[in-house]
mmCIF file of C-alpha atoms in Angstrom:
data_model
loop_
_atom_site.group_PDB
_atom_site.id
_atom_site.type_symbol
_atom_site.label_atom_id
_atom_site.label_comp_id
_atom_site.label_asym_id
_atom_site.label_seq_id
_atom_site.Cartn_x
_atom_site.Cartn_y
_atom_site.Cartn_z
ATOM 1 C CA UNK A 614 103.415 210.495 122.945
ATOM 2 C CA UNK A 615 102.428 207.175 121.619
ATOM 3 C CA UNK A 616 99.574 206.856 119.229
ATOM 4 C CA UNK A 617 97.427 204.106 119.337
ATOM 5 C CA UNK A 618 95.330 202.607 116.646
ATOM 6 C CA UNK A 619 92.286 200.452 117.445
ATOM 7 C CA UNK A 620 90.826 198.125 114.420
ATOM 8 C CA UNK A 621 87.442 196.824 113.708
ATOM 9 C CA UNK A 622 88.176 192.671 113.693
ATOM 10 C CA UNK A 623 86.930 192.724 109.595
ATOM 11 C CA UNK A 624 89.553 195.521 109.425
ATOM 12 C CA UNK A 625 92.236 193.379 111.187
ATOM 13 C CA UNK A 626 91.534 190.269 109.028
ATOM 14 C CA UNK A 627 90.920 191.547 105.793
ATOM 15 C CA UNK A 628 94.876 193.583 106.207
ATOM 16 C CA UNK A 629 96.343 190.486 107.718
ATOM 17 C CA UNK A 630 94.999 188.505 104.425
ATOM 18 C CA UNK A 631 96.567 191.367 102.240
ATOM 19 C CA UNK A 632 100.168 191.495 103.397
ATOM 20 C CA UNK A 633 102.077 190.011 101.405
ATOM 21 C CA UNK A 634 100.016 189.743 98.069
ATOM 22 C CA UNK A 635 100.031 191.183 94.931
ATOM 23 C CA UNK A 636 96.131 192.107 94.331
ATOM 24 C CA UNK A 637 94.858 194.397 97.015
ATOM 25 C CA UNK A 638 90.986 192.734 96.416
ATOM 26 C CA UNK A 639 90.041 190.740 98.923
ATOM 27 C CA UNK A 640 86.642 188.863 98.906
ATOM 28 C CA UNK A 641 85.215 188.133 101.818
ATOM 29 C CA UNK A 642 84.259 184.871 102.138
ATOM 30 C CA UNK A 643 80.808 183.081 102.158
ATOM 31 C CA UNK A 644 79.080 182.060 104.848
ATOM 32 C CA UNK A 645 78.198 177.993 105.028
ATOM 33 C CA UNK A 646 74.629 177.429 104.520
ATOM 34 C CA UNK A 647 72.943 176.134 107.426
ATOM 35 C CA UNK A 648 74.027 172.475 107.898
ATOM 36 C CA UNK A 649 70.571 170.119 107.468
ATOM 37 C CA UNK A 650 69.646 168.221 110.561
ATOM 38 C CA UNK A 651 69.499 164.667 110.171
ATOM 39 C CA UNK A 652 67.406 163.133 113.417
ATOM 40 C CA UNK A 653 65.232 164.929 115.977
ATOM 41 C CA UNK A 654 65.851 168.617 116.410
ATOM 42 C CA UNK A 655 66.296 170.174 119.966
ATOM 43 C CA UNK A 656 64.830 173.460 120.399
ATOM 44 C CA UNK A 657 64.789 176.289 122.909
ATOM 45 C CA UNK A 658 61.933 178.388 124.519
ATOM 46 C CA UNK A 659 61.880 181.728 124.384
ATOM 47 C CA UNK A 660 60.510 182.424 127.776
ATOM 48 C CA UNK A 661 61.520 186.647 127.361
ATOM 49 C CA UNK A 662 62.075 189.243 124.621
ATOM 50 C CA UNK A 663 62.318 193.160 124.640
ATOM 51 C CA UNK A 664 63.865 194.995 121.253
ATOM 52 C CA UNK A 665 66.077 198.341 121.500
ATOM 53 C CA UNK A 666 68.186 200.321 119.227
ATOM 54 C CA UNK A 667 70.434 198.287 116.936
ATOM 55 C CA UNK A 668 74.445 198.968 116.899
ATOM 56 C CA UNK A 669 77.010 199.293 114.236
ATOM 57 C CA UNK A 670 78.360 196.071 113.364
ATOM 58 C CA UNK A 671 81.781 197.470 113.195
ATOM 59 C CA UNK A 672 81.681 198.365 116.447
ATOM 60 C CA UNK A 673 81.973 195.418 119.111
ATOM 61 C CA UNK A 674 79.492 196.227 121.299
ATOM 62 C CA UNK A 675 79.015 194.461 124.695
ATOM 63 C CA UNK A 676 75.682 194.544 125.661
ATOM 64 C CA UNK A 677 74.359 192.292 127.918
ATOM 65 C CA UNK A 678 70.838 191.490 129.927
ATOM 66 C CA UNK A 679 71.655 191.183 133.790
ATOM 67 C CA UNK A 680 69.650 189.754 136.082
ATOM 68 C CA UNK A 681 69.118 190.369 140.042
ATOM 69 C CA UNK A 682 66.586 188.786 142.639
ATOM 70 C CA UNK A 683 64.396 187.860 139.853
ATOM 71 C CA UNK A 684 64.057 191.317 137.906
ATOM 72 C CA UNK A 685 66.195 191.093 134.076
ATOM 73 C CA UNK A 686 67.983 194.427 133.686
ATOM 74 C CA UNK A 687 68.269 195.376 129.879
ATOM 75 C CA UNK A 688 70.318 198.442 128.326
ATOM 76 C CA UNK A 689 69.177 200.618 125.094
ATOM 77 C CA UNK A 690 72.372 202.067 123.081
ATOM 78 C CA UNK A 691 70.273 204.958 122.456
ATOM 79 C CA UNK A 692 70.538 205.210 126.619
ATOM 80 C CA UNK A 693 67.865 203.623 128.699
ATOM 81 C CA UNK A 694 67.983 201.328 130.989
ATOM 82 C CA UNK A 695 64.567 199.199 132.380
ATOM 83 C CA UNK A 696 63.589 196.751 134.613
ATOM 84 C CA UNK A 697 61.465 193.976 134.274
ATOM 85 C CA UNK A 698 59.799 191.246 136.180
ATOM 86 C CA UNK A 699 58.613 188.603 133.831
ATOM 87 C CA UNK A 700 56.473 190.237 131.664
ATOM 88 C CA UNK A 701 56.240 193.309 133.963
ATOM 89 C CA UNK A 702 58.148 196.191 133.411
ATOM 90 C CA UNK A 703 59.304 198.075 136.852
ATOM 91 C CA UNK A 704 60.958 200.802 135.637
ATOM 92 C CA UNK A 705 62.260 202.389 132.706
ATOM 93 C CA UNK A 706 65.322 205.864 132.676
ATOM 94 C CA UNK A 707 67.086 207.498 130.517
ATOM 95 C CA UNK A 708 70.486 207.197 131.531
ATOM 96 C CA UNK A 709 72.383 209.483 128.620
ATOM 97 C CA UNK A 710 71.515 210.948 125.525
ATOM 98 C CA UNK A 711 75.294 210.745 124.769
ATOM 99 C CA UNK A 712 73.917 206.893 124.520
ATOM 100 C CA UNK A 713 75.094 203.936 126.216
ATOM 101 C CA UNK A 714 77.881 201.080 124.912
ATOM 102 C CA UNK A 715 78.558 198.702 127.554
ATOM 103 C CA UNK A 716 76.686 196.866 130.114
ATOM 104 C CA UNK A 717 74.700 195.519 132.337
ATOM 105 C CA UNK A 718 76.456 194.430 135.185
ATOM 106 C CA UNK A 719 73.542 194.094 138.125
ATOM 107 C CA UNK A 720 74.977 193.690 142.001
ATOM 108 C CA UNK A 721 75.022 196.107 144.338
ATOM 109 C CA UNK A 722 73.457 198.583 141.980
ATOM 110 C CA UNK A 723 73.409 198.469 138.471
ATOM 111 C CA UNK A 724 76.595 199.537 136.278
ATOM 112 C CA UNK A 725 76.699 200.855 132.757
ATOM 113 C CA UNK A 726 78.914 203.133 130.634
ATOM 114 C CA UNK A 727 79.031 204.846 127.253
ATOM 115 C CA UNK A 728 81.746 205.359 124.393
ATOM 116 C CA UNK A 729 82.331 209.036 125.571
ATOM 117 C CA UNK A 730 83.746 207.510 128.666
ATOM 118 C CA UNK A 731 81.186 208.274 130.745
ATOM 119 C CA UNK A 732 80.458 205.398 133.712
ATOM 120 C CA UNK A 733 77.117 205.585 135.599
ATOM 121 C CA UNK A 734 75.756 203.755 138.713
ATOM 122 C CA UNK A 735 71.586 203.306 139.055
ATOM 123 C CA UNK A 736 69.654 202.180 141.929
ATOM 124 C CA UNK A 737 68.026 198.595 141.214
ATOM 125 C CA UNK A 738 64.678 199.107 142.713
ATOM 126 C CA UNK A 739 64.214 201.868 141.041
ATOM 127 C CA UNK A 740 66.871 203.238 138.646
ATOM 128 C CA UNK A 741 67.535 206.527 139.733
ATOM 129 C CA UNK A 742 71.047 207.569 139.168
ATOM 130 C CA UNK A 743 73.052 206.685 142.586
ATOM 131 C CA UNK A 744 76.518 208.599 140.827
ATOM 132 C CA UNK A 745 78.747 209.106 137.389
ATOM 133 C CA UNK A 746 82.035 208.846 137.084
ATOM 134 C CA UNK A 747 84.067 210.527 133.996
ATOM 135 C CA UNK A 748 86.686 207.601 132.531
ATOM 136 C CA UNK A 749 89.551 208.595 130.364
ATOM 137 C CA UNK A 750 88.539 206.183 127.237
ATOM 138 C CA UNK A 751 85.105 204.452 125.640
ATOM 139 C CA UNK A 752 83.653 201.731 127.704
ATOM 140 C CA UNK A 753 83.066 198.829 125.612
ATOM 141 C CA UNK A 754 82.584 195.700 127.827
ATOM 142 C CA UNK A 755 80.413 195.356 131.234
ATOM 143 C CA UNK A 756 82.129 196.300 134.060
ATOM 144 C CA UNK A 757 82.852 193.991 137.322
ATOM 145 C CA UNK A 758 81.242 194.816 140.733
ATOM 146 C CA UNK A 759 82.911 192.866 143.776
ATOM 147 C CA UNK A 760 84.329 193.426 147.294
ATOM 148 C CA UNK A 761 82.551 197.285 146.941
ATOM 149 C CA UNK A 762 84.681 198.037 144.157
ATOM 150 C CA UNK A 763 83.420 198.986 140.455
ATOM 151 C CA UNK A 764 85.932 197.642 138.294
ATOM 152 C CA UNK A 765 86.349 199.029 134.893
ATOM 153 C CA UNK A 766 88.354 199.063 131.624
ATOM 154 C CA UNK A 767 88.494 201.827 129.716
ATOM 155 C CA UNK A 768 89.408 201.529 125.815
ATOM 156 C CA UNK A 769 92.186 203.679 126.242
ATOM 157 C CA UNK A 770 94.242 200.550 128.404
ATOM 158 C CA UNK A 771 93.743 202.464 131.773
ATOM 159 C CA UNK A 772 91.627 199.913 134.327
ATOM 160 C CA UNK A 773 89.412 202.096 136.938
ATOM 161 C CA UNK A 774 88.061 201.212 140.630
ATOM 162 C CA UNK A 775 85.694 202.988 141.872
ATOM 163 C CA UNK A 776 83.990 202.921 145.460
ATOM 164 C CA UNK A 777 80.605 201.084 144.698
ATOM 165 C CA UNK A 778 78.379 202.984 146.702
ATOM 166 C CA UNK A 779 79.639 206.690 146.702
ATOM 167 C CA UNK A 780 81.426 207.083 143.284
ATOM 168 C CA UNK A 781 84.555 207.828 144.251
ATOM 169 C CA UNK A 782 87.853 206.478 142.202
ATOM 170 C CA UNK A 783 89.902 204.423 144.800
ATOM 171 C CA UNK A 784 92.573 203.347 142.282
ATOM 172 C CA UNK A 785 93.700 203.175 138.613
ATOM 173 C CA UNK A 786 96.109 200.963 136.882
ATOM 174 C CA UNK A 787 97.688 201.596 133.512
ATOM 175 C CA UNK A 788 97.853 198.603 131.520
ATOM 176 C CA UNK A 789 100.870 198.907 128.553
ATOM 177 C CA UNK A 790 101.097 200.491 125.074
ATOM 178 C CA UNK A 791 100.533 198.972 122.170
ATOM 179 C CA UNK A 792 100.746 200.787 118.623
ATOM 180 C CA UNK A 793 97.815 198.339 117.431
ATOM 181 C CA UNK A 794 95.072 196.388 118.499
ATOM 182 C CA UNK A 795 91.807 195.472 117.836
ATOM 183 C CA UNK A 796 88.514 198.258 118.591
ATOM 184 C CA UNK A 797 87.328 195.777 121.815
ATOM 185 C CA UNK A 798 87.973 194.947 125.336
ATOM 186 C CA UNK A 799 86.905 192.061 127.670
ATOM 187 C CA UNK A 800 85.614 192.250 131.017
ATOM 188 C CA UNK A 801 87.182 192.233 134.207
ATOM 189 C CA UNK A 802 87.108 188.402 135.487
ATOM 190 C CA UNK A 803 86.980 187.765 139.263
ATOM 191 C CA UNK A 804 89.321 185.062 140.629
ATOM 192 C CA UNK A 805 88.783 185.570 143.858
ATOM 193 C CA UNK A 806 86.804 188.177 146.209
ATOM 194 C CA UNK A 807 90.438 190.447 146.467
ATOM 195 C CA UNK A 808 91.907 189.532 142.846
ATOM 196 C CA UNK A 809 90.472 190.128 139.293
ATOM 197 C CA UNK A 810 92.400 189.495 135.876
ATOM 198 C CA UNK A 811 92.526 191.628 133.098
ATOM 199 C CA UNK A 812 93.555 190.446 130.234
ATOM 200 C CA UNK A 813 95.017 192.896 127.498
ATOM 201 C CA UNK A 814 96.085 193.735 123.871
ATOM 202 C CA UNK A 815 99.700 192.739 124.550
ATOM 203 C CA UNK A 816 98.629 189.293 125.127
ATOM 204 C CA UNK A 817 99.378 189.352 128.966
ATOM 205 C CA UNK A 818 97.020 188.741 132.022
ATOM 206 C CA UNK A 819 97.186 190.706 134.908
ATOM 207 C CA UNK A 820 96.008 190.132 138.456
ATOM 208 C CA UNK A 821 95.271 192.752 140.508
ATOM 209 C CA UNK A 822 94.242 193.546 143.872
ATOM 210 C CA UNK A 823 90.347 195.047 144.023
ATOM 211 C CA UNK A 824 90.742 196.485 147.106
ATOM 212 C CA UNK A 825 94.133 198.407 146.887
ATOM 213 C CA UNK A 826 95.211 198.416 143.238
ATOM 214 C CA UNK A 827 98.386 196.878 143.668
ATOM 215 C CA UNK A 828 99.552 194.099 141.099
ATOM 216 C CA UNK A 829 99.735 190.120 142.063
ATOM 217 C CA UNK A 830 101.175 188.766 139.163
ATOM 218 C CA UNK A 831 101.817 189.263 135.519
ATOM 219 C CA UNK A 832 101.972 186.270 132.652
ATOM 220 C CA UNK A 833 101.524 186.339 129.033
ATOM 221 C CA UNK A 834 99.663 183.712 127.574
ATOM 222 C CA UNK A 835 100.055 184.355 123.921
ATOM 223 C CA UNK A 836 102.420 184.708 120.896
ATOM 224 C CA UNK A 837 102.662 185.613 117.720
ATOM 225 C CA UNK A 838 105.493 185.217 114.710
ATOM 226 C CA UNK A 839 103.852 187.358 112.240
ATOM 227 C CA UNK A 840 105.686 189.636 110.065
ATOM 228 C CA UNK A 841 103.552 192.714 110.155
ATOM 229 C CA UNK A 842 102.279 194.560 112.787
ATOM 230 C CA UNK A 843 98.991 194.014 111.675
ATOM 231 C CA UNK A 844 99.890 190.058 111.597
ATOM 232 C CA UNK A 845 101.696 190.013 115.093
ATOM 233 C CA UNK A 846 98.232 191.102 116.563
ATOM 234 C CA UNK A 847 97.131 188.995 119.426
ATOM 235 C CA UNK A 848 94.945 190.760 121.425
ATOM 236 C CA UNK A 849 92.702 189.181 124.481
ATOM 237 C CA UNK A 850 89.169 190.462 123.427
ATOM 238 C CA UNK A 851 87.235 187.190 125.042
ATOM 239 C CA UNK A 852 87.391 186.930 128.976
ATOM 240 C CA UNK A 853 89.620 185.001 130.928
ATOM 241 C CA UNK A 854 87.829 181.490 132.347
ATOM 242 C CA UNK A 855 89.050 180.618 135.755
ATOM 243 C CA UNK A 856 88.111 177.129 136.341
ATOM 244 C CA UNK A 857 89.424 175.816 139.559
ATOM 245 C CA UNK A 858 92.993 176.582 139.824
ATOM 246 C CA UNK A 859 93.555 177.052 135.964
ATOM 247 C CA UNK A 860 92.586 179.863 133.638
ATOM 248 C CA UNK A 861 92.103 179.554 130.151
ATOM 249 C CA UNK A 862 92.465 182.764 127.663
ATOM 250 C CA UNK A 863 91.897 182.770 123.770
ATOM 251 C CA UNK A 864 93.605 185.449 121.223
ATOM 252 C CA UNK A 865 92.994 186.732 117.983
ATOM 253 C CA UNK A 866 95.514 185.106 116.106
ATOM 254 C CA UNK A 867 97.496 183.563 118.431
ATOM 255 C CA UNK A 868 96.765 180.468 120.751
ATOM 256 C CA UNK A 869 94.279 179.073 123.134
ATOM 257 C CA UNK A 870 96.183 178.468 126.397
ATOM 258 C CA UNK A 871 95.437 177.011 129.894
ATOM 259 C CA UNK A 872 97.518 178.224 132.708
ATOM 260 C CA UNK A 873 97.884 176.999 136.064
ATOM 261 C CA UNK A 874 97.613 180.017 138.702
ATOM 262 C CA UNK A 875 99.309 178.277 141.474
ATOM 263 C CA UNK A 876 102.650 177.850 139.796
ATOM 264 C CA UNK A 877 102.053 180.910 136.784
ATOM 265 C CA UNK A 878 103.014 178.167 134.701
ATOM 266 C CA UNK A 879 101.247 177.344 131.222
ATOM 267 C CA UNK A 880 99.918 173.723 131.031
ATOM 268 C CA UNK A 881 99.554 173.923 127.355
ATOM 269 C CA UNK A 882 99.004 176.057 124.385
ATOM 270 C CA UNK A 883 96.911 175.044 120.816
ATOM 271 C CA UNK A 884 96.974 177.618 117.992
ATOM 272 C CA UNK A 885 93.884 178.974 117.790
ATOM 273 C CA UNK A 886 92.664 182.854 116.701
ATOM 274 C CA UNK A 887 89.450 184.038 118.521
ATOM 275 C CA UNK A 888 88.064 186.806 120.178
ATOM 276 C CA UNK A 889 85.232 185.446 121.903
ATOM 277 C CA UNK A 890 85.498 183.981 125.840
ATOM 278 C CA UNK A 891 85.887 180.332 125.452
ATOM 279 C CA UNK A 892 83.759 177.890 128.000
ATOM 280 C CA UNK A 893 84.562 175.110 130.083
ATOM 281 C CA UNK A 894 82.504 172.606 130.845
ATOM 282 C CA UNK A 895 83.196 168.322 131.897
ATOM 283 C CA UNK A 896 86.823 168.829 131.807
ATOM 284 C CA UNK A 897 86.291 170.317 128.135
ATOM 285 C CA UNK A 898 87.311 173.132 126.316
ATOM 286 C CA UNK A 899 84.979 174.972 123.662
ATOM 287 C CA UNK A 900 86.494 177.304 121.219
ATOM 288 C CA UNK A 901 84.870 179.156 118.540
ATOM 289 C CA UNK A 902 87.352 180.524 116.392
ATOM 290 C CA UNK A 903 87.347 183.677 114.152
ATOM 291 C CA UNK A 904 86.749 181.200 110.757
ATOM 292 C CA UNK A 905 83.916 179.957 112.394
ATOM 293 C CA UNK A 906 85.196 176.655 113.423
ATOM 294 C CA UNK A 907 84.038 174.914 116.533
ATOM 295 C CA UNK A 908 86.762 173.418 118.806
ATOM 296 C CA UNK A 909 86.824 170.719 121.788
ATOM 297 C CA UNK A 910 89.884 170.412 123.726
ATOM 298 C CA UNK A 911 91.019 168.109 126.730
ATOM 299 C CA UNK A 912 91.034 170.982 129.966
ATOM 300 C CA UNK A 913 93.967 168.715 131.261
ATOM 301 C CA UNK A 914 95.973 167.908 128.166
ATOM 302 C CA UNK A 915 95.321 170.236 125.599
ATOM 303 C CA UNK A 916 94.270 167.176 123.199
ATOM 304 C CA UNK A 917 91.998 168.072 120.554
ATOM 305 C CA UNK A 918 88.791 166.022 120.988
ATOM 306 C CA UNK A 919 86.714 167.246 117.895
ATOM 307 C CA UNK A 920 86.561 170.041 115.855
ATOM 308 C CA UNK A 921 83.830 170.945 114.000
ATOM 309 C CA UNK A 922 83.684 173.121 110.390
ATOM 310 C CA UNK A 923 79.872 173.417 109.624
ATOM 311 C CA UNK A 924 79.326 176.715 110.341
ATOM 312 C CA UNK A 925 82.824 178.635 108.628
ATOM 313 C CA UNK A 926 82.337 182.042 108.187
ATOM 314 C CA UNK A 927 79.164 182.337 110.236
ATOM 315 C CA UNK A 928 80.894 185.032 112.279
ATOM 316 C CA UNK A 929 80.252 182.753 115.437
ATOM 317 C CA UNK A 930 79.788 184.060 119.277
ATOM 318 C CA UNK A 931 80.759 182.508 122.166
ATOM 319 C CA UNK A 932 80.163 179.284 123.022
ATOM 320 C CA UNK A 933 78.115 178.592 126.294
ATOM 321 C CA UNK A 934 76.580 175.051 127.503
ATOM 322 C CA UNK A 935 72.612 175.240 128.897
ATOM 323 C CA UNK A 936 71.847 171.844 130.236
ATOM 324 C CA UNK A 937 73.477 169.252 128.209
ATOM 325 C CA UNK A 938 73.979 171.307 125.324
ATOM 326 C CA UNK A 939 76.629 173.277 123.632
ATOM 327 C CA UNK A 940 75.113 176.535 122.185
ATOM 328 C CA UNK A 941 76.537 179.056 119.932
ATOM 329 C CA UNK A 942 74.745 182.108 117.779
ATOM 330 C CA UNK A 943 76.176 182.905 114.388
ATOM 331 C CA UNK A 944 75.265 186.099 111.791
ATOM 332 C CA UNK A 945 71.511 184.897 111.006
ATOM 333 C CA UNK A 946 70.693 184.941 114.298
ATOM 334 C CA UNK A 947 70.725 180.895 114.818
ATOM 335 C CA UNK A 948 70.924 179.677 118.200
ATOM 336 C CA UNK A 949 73.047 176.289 117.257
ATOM 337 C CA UNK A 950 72.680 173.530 119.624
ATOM 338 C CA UNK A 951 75.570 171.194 119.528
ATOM 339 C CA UNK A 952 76.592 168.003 121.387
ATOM 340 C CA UNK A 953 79.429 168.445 124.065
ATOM 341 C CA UNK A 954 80.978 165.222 123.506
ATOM 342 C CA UNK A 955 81.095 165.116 119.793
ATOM 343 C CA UNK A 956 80.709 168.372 117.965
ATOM 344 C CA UNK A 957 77.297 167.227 115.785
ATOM 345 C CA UNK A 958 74.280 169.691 115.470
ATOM 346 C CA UNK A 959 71.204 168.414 117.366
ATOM 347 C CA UNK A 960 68.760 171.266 116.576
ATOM 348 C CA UNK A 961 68.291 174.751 116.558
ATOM 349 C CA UNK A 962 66.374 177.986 117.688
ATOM 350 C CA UNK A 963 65.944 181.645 115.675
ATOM 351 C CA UNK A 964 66.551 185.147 117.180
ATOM 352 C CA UNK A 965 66.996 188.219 115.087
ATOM 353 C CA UNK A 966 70.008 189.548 114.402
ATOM 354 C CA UNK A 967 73.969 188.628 114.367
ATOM 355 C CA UNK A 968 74.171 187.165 117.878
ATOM 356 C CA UNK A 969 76.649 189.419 119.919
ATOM 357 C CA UNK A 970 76.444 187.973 123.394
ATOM 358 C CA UNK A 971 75.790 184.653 124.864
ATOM 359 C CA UNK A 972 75.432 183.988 128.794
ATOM 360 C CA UNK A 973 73.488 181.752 131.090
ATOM 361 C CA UNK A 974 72.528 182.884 134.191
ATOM 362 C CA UNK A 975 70.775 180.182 136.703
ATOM 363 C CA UNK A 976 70.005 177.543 133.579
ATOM 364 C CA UNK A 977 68.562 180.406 131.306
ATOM 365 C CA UNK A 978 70.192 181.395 128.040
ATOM 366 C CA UNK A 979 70.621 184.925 127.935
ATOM 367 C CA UNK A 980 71.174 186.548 124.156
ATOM 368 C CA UNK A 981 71.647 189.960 122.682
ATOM 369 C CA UNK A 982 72.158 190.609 118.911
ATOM 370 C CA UNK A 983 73.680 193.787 116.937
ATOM 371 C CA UNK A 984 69.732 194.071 115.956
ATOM 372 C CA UNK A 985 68.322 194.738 119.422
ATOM 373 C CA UNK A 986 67.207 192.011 120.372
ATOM 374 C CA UNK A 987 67.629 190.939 123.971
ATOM 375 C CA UNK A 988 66.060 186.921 125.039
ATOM 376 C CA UNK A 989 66.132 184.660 127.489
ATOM 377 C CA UNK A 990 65.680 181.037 126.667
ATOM 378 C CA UNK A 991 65.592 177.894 128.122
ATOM 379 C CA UNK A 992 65.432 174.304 127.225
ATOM 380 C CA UNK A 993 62.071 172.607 126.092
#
């Protein structure tokens, strides 16, 4: 039997620092201070807010506001899930009292899980509990709903499809061992309406068919020449991007990477370590990086077009662009707004909480924090 041993990302860092040295204190270190603006700020507008339970910021956490015909879908970890239009709230269930740790993913239904395993499917006009399925590890990231499947990655490695309407488990695929990796998991990414890509803790990307199981293609986009096992980690904990007939992956201490799926081959490869879902955007793209650096690369070429080191150690999210800007939340809560073609700082807006979870969803910036609290912003 293999054992496995998942590691909180402080956990990971703080024992790759130590190998190797003499003094087993290690001090974390500082946060920047806020960089000071210089000309006109930019600002968002909070146009929605709800607070829930907080989570443990050891444990990486996806959850994520969802949004459907209008109505934004938001998940309590203590187990609820509710509906709201604007300022209205629909409906409101308790889901589990086991809690919930992952979600929400809203089309044809609503889709969240919890860290026992447990996977549950709601109604979206009203939130009663359509079915629940028992998984064979925690859920930790949303799941993906296309082509009538409910595809799902358990923390164990073990992906899960499940027939969208009734319940029922149509296939599952085993992804392989690893001794150690980090406590996380990204999402599964649709690449097409038959084919999603899961990416995984050996540093590989799979594609597999939704409707039958069966796997397309296999290619590992990351390496590592560490000397520990704790230094040859390179897990995929940020999604895959597809953008056009490339993908582009990111790995904790390994490299960011843009592979073309037509030929499987990789176009290029940057050292990078991050476990956040990068973003592309104008033939650009964004890193943030596990120091907290900011990175700009060319989509084509790999060439690195800025890189920005204001916010070090601000325990950065993902990066995501909302009009013209490029926005990213750190530990404080900040909502940084940062020009795409340069790297400066251009203004700023305040949540509450380490920011967790960045998306945008029809020009609306969508934001949960390890706090509880769940926004949706927009540009003045």
């Amino acid at each position: 039997m293999n054992q496995k041993f998942k590691l909180p990302l402080a956990i990971a860092i703080a024992s790759a620092v130590l190998v190797g040295c003499s003094s087993n204190k290690v001090k974390e270190a500082k946060p920047n201070p806020l960089p000071k603006l210089t000309e006109s700020k930019k600002a968002l507008v909070p146009v929605f807010s709800r607070s829930v339970s907080s989570t443990n910021k050891a444990d990486p956490l996806r959850l994520q506001l969802d949004a459907s015909d209008g109505v934004v879908f938001t998940l309590d970890p203590k187990g609820e899930v509710a509906a709201y239009r604007g300022k209205q709230r629909l409906w409101v269930k308790k889901v589990s009292k086991l809690g919930l740790s992952s979600g929400v993913e809203a089309a044809e239904g609503i889709v969240v899980g919890n860290s026992k395993g447990q996977l549950f499917a709601l109604d979206q006009a009203t939130g009663e509990q359509k079915w629940t399925a028992q998984l064979s590890g925690a859920l930790l990231s949303p799941s993906l709903v296309q082509s009538g499947r409910v595809i799902t990655i358990a923390n164990d490695g073990t992906v899960f499809a499940h027939d969208a309407s009734s319940g029922q488990q149509v296939w599952a695929y085993k992804l392989p061992n690893v001794q150690f990796s980090l406590r996380g998991q990204p999402s599964p990414v649709s690449l097409d309406p038959r084919t999603v890509l899961i990416a995984s803790a050996n540093a590989y990307v799979y594609a597999i068919d939704t409707i039958s199981g069966i796997p397309r293609f296999q290619r590992r986009v990351a390496v590592s020449e560490g000397r520990s096992d704790i230094q040859r980690l390179i897990d995929i904990d940020g999604d895959p991007v597809v953008a056009g007939q490339l993908m582009v992956t990111t790995s904790f201490q390994g490299q960011v990477t843009v592979t073309d799926l037509a030929s499987q081959r990789v176009v290029w490869s940057e050292d990078s370590s991050s476990t956040k879902r990068p973003e592309v955007y104008d033939n650009k793209v964004f890193v943030s990086s596990t120091d907290g650096k900011l990175t700009a690369y060319d989509l084509s070429t790999g060439e690195k077009l800025w890189e920005n080191d204001s916010l070090l150690n601000r325990h950065l999210s993902n990066p995501v662009v909302l009009g013209s800007d490029l926005i990213v939340g750190d530990l404080d809560g900040v909502l940084h707004l940062i020009d795409p073609a340069t790297g400066k700082l251009v203004g700023r807006s305040k949540t509450s909480g380490e920011v967790n979870t960045l998306r945008v969803i029809e020009n609306q910036l969508y934001v949960s924090t390890r706090k509880g609290d769940l926004s949706i912003w927009q540009n003045r």
